[in-house]
CSV table of C-alpha atoms and ligand atoms in Angstrom, one decimal:
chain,number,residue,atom,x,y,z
V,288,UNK,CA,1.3,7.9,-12.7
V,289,UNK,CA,1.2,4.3,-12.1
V,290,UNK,CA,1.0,1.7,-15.3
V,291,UNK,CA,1.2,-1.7,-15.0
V,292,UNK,CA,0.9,-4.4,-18.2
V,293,UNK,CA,0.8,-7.4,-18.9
V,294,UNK,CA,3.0,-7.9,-15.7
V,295,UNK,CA,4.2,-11.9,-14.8
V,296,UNK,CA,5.8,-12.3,-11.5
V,297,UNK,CA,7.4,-15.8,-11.2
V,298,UNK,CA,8.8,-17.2,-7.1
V,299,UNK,CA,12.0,-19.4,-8.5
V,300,UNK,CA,9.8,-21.9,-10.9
V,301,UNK,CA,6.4,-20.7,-9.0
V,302,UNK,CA,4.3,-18.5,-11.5
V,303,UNK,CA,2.5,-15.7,-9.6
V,304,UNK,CA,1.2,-13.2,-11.9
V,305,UNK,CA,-0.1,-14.1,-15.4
V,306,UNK,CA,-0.2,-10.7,-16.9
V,307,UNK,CA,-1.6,-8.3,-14.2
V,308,UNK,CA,-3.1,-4.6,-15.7
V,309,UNK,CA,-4.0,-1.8,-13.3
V,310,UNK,CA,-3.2,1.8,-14.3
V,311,UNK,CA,-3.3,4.3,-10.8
V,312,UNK,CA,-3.6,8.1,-11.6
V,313,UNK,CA,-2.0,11.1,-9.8
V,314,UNK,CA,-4.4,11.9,-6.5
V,315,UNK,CA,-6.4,8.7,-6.4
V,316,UNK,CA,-6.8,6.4,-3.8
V,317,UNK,CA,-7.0,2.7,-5.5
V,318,UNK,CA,-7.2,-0.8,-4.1
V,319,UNK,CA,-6.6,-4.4,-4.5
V,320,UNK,CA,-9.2,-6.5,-3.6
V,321,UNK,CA,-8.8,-10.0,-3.7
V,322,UNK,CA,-9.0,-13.6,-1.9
V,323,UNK,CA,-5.5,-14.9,0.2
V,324,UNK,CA,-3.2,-16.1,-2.7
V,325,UNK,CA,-4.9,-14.1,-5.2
V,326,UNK,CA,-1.2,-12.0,-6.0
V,327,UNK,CA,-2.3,-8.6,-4.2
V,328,UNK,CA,1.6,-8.8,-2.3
V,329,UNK,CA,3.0,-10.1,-5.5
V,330,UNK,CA,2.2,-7.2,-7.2
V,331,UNK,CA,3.3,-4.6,-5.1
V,332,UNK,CA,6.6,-6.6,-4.4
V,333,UNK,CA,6.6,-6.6,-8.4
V,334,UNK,CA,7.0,-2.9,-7.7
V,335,UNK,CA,8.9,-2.7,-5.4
V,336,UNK,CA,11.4,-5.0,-7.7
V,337,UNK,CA,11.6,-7.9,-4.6
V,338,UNK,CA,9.9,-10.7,-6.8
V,339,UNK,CA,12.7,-13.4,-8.2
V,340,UNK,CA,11.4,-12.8,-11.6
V,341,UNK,CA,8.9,-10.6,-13.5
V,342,UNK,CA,8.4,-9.8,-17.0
V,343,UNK,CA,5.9,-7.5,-18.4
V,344,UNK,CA,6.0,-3.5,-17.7
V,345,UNK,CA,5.4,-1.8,-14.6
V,346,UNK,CA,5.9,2.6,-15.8
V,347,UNK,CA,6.1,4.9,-13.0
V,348,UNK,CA,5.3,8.8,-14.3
V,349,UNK,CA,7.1,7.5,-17.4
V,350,UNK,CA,10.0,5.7,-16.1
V,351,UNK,CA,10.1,1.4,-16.5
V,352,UNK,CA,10.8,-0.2,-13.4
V,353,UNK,CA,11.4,-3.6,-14.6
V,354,UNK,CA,14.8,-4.0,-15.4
V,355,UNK,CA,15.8,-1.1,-13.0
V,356,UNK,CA,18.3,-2.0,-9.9
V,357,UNK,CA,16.1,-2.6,-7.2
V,358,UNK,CA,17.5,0.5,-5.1
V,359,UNK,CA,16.8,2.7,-7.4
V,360,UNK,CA,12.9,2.3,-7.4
V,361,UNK,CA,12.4,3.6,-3.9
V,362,UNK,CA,14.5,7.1,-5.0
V,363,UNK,CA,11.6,7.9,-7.3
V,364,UNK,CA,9.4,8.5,-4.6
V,365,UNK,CA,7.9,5.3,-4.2
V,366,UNK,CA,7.0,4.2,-0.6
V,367,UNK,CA,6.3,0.9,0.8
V,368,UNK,CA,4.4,-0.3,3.8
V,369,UNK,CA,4.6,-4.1,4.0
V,370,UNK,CA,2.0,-5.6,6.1
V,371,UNK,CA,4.5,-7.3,8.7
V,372,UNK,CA,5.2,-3.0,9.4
V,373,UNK,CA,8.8,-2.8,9.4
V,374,UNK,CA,9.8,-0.6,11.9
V,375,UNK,CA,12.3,-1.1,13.9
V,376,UNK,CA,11.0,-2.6,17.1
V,377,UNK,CA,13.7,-1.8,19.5
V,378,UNK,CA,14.0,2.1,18.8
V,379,UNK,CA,12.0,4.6,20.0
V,380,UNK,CA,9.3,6.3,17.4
V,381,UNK,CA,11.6,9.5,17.6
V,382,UNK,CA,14.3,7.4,16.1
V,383,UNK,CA,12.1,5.3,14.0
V,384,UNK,CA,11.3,8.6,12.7
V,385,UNK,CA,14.3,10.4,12.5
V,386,UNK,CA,16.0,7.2,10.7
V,387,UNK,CA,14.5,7.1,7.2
V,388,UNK,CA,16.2,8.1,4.1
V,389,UNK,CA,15.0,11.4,2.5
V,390,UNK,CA,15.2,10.0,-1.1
V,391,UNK,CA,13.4,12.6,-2.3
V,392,UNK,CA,12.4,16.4,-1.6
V,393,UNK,CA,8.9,17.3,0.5
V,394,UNK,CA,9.2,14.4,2.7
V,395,UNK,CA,6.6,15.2,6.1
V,396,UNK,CA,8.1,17.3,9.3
V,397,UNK,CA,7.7,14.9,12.6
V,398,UNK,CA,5.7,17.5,13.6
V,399,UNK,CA,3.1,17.0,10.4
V,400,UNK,CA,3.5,13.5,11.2
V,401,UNK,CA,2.1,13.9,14.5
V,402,UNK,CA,-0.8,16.1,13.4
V,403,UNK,CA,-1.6,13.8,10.9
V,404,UNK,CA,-1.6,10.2,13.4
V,405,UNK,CA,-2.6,12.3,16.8
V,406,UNK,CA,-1.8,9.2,18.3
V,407,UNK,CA,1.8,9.1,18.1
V,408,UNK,CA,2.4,12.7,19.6
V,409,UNK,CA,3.4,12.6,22.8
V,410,UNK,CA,4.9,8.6,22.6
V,411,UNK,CA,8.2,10.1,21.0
V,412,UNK,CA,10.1,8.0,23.6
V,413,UNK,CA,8.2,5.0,23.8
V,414,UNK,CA,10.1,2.0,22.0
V,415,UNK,CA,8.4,0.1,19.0
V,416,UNK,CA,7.7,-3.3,20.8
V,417,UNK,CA,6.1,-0.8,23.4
V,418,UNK,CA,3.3,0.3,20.8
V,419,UNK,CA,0.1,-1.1,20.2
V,420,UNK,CA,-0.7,-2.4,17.0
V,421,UNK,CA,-2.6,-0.1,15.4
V,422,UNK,CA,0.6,2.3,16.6
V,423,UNK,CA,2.7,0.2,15.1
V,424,UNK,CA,0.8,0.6,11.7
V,425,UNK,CA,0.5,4.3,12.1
V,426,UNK,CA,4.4,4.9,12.4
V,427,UNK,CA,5.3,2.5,9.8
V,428,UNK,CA,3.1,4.6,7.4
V,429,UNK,CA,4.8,7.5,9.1
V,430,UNK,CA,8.2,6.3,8.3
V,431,UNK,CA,7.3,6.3,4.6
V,432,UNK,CA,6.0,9.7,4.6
V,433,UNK,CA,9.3,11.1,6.4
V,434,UNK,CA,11.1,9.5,2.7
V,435,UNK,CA,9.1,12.1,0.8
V,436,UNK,CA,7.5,9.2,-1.4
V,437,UNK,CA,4.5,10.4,-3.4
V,438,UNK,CA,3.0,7.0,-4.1
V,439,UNK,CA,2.6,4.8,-1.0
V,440,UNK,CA,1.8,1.3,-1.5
V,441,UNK,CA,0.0,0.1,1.7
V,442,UNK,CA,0.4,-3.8,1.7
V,443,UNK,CA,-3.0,-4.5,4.8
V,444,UNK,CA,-2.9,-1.5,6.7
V,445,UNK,CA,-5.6,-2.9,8.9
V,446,UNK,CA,-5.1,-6.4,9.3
V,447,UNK,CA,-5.9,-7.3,12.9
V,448,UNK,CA,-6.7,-3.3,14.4
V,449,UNK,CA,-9.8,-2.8,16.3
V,450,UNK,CA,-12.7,-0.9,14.4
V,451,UNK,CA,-11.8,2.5,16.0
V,452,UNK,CA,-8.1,1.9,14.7
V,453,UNK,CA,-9.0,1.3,11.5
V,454,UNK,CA,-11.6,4.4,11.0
V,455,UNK,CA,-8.5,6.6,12.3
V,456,UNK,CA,-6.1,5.0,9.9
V,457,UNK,CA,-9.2,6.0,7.4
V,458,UNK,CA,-8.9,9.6,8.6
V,459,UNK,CA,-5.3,9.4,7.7
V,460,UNK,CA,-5.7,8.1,4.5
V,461,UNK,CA,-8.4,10.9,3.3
V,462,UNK,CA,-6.1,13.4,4.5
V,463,UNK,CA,-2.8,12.0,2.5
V,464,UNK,CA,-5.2,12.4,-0.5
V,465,UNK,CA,-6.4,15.6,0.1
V,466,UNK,CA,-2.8,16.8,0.1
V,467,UNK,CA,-2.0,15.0,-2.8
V,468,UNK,CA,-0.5,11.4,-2.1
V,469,UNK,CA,-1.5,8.4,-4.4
V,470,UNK,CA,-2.0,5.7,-2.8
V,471,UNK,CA,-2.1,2.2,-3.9
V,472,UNK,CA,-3.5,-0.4,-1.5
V,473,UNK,CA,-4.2,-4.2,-0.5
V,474,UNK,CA,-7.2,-5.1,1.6
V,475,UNK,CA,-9.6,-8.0,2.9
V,476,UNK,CA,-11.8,-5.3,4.8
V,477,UNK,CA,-13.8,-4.2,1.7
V,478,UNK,CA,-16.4,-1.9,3.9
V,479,UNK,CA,-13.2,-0.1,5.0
V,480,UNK,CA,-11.8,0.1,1.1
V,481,UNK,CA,-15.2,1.7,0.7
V,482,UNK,CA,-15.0,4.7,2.6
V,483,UNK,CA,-11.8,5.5,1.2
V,484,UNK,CA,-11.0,4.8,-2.4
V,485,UNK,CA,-11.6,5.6,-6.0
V,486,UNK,CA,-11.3,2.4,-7.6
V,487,UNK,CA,-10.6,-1.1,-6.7
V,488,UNK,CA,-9.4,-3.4,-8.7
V,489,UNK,CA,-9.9,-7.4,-8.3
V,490,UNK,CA,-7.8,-10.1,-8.3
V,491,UNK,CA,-8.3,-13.9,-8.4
V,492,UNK,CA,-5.4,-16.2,-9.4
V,493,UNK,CA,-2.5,-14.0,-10.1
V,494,UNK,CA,-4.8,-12.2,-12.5
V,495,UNK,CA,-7.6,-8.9,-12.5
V,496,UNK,CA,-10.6,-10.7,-12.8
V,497,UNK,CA,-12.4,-7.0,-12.2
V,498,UNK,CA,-11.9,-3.2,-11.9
V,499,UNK,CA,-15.4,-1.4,-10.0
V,500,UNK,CA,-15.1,2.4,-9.5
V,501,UNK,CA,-16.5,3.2,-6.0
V,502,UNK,CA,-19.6,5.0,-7.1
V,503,UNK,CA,-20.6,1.8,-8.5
V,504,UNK,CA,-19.7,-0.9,-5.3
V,505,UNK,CA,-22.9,-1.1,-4.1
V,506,UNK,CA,-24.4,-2.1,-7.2
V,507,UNK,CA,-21.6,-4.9,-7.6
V,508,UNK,CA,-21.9,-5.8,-3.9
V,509,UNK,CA,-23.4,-9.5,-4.7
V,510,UNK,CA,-20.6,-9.9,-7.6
V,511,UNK,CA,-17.8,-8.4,-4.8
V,512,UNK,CA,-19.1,-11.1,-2.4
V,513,UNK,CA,-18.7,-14.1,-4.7
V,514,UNK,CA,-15.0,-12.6,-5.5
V,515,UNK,CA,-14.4,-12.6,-2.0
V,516,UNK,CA,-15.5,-15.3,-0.6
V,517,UNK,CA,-17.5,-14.1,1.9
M,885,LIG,P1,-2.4,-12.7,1.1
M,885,LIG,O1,-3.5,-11.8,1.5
M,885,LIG,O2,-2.6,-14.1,1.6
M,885,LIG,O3,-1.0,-12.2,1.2
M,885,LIG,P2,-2.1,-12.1,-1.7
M,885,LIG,O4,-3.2,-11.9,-2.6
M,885,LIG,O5,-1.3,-11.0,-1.3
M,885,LIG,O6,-2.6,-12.9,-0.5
M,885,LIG,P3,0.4,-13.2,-2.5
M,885,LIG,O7,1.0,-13.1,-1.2
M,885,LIG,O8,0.8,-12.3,-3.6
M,885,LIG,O9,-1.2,-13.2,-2.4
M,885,LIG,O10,0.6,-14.7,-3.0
M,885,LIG,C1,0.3,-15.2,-4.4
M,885,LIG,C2,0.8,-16.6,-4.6
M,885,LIG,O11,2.2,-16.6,-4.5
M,885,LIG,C3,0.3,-17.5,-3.5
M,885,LIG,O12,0.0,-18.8,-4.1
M,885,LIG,C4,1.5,-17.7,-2.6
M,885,LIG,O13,1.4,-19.0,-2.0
M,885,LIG,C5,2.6,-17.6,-3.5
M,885,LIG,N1,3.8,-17.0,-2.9
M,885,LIG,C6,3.9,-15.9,-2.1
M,885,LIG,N2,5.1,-15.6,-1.7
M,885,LIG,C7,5.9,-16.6,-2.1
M,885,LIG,C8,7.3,-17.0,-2.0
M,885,LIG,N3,8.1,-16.2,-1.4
M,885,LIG,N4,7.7,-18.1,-2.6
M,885,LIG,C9,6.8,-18.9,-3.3
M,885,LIG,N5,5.5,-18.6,-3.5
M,885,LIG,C10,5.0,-17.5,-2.9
């Protein structure tokens, strides 16, 4: 669904990415491990088309995305969640809901939404500022799904949430899979990528130093420490 080769990603004279690979299929969960620095944001800004410069070839179901006008990217059902959340802080969650582009058929019902983030139901008037963090992070990845994007690209969906946040953000995630989402992702919180994905891929110095399929984490769990740095 998803190829990405030989991708360079360049901040005015800064080079970021020295030729990044990672191929996501249909269905599958996949993440991007890595130390602070290491490119994980780079990459899916690459994406996204929001880097100064990259070079290289970044194929979505087919289709190049380098070269293509930046607006165009999100229309093909690609869906971003940056880790600073981007909702609108001052609007209610109904109207941070109601207010995303449809770029593309099948996007979620606000009532789906509710079923799938619990949470949210019932705060349909509360304003964004009013929301707790983990709230926050549930109706930005809401907001996404109202677009109808098939591939969600979840820049540190639980940076700073409490343990019990972050298992219900898990929840969520399982259940966009099951119905059929792909979803590319960025975390520190390797236990958590764990429980939820199909591959991860590793990053060190703007390149992939690694790719472990889940299945076989544990056994690379003293190679995923030295990576990590922790
Ligand atoms: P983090 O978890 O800290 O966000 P990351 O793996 O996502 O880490 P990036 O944010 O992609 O890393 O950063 C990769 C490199 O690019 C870092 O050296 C960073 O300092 C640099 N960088 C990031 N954004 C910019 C920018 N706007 N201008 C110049 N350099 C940048």
């Amino acid at each position: 669904m998803l190829e990405i080769s030989d991708l360079q990603a360049f901040y005015g004279e800064s080079h970021v990415l020295h030729g990044v690979n990672i191929d996501v299929r249909q269905g599958e969960v996949v993440t991007l491990l890595g130390r602070n620095g290491a490119g994980k944001t780079t990459t899916m800004r690459s994406i996204m088309g929001i880097v100064g410069r990259r070079t290289g070839s970044i194929r979505f179901q087919g289709q190049e995305l380098i070269g293509m006008a930046q607006h165009r990217i999100p229309r093909l059902g690609i869906g971003y969640v940056p880790e600073e959340r981007g909702i609108f802080a001052s609007l209610s969650v109904d109207e941070n809901l109601m207010l995303p582009p449809v770029v593309k058929d099948g996007g979620m019902t606000v009532q789906q939404i509710y079923e799938l983030f619990p949470n949210l139901q019932g705060r349909g008037s509360t304003q964004g500022t009013r929301l707790s963090g983990g709230e926050q992070q549930m109706l930005a990845i809401a907001r996404i799904l109202r677009t109808g994007a098939d591939l969600i690209l979840l820049d540190e969906p639980t940076e700073g949430l409490a343990p019990v946040i972050i298992e219900q953000i898990g929840v969520a995630v399982r259940k966009l899979k099951q119905r059929g989402f792909t979803i590319l992702l960025v975390e520190q919180n390797f236990r958590f990528a764990a429980t939820i994905a199909d591959r991860h891929y590793v990053m060190e110095e703007g390149h992939v130093v690694d790719m472990i399929p889940n299945d076989q984490l544990a056994a690379n769990m003293e190679k995923l420490h030295e990576y990590l740095g922790v």
